[in-house]
Amino acid sequence: MKQFSIISSAVAAALFSQSSIAAVITGQVVDKNQQPVVNAQVHVHGKSQAVMTDAQGEFKIDVDSKGQLHVSKDNFIDKRVDINGDDQSVVVTLTPTSVETVVVYASALHKNSLEMISPVNVLSGDNLKNKAKPTLGETLKGLPGVNASYFGPVSSSPIIRGLDGPRVKITQNGLDSSDASRIGPDHATSNDSLAAEQIEVLRGPATLLYGSGAIGGVVNVVDNRIPTDNIETLTGAAQYTHDTVSNTNTYAAKLETGNNGFNFHFDGTKRTGDDYKTPTFELPEEHEEHEGEEHAEHETANSVENTFIDSQTVNFGTSYVGEHLTLGVSYGRIETDYGIPAHEHHGHAHEEEAEHEEAGHGEEAHEESVFAQLEQDRWQGYMSYALHNNWIENISLRVGYTDYKHAEIEDGEVGTVFSNKTTEARATVEHKLGLWHGMAGYHYTESDYDADGEEAFTPASVTKSNALFLLEEKQFGDVTVELGARIEDYQIDSAVTMAEHHHDHAEEAHDEEEEAETINYSADFTNLSLSAGAIWQYQEGQSVALSVSHSERAPLSAELLSNGVHIATGTYELGLGYHIEEGEIHFEPEDIKQETATNFDLSFRRFIGDFGYTINFFYNDIENFYYQQNTGYFFDEEHGLEMAEEVHDDAMAVYQFTSKDAKLYGLEFDVHYQVSPSTLVKVFGDSTTAKLKDDNNYLPRIPANKLGSELQYTVSDWQFSLTGTHYFEQSDITAYETKTEGYTLFDASANYQLDLGPVDTQLYINVDNITDELGFVHSSFIKEKAPLPGRNFSLGIRGYF
């Protein structure tokens, strides 16, 4: 007992004792003309406490050990100054940068966008507000290396370097968004761009901090619903936008206030819109012709039916921010109704057409549309304790609980309901061990997924993961080295109903009730991820970065256990756990291996002076890559499985998840030149090639290459921009895909700054697709039925106080 007491006292002393050496650092921050830099942030690198420079650029900060001062300011290159732990005075000179610098919250180690080893893009401020769309995919698709899945403008997820779905982690303040967007392309993400402070896109594997679902990248939506800085006065913002292409009205508002360390936050959005208009396009031919009918000319359309949206979100949050302790909690509610385009019911087409002919179109047709009702309740909690200790700097905990439901409404009745209840916790300890600065942590997630209805092609399942991770960095002169590791236990449990697997006897099953046989299935995987990288600041404002990572991913329940009709994509889907033998489906989930990626990233960056660039090269070697392959079988409700030569009307192709080795490689770049103080020119683009390694065939739905240019011009209180983006023809396709023609989109915007005293007000107009170009998205499952919107005028006003 005495020994235990001695050990406990020693541990407590090590963790919570303050350093006996305390010092005060004073100084001034100036620019290259020796003019003071106001409101520059100064903090001890690796710690949370920070101060701001005053009107003379001066500051004072308390330190308790040797380390570095990290000095940052928008439009300047960050500067780090070594301190020795004694009282001293410093003068810091900041150099202007040609690109915006912002802290990347997803980096975990307080890095800004110029210090990141992995390629990153950050949308924030007015730039984010101007580009914000109803979906994350449409908001981010203009960034190099990023595209959109595009299932209409209300359901569109990000694609990073050709990878999407379960390989791209979508998070909110570092915690999983926990919706059903990874299950199917018709399921919208639950993140709202309008409520975001910034959106971060990390390209390449980010599995160390965010788990195996981040094997392709991370999109982190950052908001201030749990304030982490003290708010001293009442501040707020409001915005209204009208879009002509879909008659959409969007309202957004935010209020924040605080007193004596207690802070409060509210934000809300409301968006309503109709079906969107397009340039005139030919609808795809039906697969069958009715008896006695002559072949008619192609039918055309100039809008995409069933793409309306009616959405509202509210978020409340509160926090206490003290010298050492930060505590906060938030609640968010989302309610969204949105149309699901190209939604067809196989096996009922003739009956429905006959009913339509008798009843006519109009209200009846509207009532028979298929739409989704999305509801989500999300609770988040945050705790941070800054020890100001020599080696343990900060302990933090983020927890979240999300209750998500997605109901599909057919003919006014609930058809299928998808639900997902997720619990997540992430605990981290930020530390300094000698000259190494890093973070160790534990990450827990539990997802209880269920689907009930005709389109429940994936059975209910419970997925749990427990993980430990470690991330360390050290500076060697102008080189910063970063090492990381994560080990994750990943488990899936599900009840698989075997009666559904004998579809070749479907007619007999109609006549005789078969007792369903249920198998309790469980799979356990251990995922290991490792990374190493370095960034060399070989000249001021210029760097080169190299990273290598090894990432493992276990299959999602949809990839492993799918077995049913997926009407949104017009296919019958089978998971990795099934086997087709002589027209019969068997459940044989043996010897399923993890998807293993080895990724190389090489980046060159210049962000000083009038000319700057970021150029990224990547190569991703993936073993056991999961993808859907055409089996050659077709399925309909009456006949079950049948080969191609025996296909009946309304039969759907059967696609099965399989695993083969693949390689993805390419580049992305962003080059800018400040022609004059008022004029900036950008050129950007990306290229991705994705092939199977054994036969060199291309992977399906890989986005087309793009090349674009942007001109920004500022005069007085006006800001103008003109962007042109060319999407090249995509002819690198699989056997069951069709070529997608190239197209060019021109977009323009104009912002006017109003001086209304205490209210900072902007009037703006954006014109998207100025030339009304017809464009089809190759990565879309419904590209022929849902082209991109036509010319759109967005008129709006926003104000801040």
Coordinates of N, CA, C and O in Angstrom, one line a residue, residues 40 131 479 517 673 719 780:
A40 N -1.8 39.9 -34.8 CA -1.1 38.6 -35.1 C -1.2 37.7 -33.9 O -1.2 38.2 -32.7
K131 N -19.0 29.9 -52.7 CA -19.0 28.6 -53.4 C -19.9 27.6 -52.7 O -20.1 26.5 -53.3
V479 N 14.0 21.1 -41.9 CA 13.2 19.9 -42.2 C 12.4 19.4 -41.0 O 12.9 19.4 -39.9
E517 N -34.3 -18.8 -42.9 CA -33.2 -19.3 -42.1 C -32.3 -18.1 -41.9 O -31.9 -17.4 -42.8
Y673 N -0.6 33.9 -60.0 CA 0.3 35.0 -60.3 C -0.5 36.4 -60.0 O -1.5 36.6 -60.6
Q719 N -15.5 43.4 -56.0 CA -14.6 42.3 -56.2 C -15.3 41.4 -57.4 O -16.5 41.1 -57.3
S780 N -21.2 10.0 -62.2 CA -22.6 9.8 -61.7 C -23.2 8.5 -62.1 O -23.0 8.1 -63.3

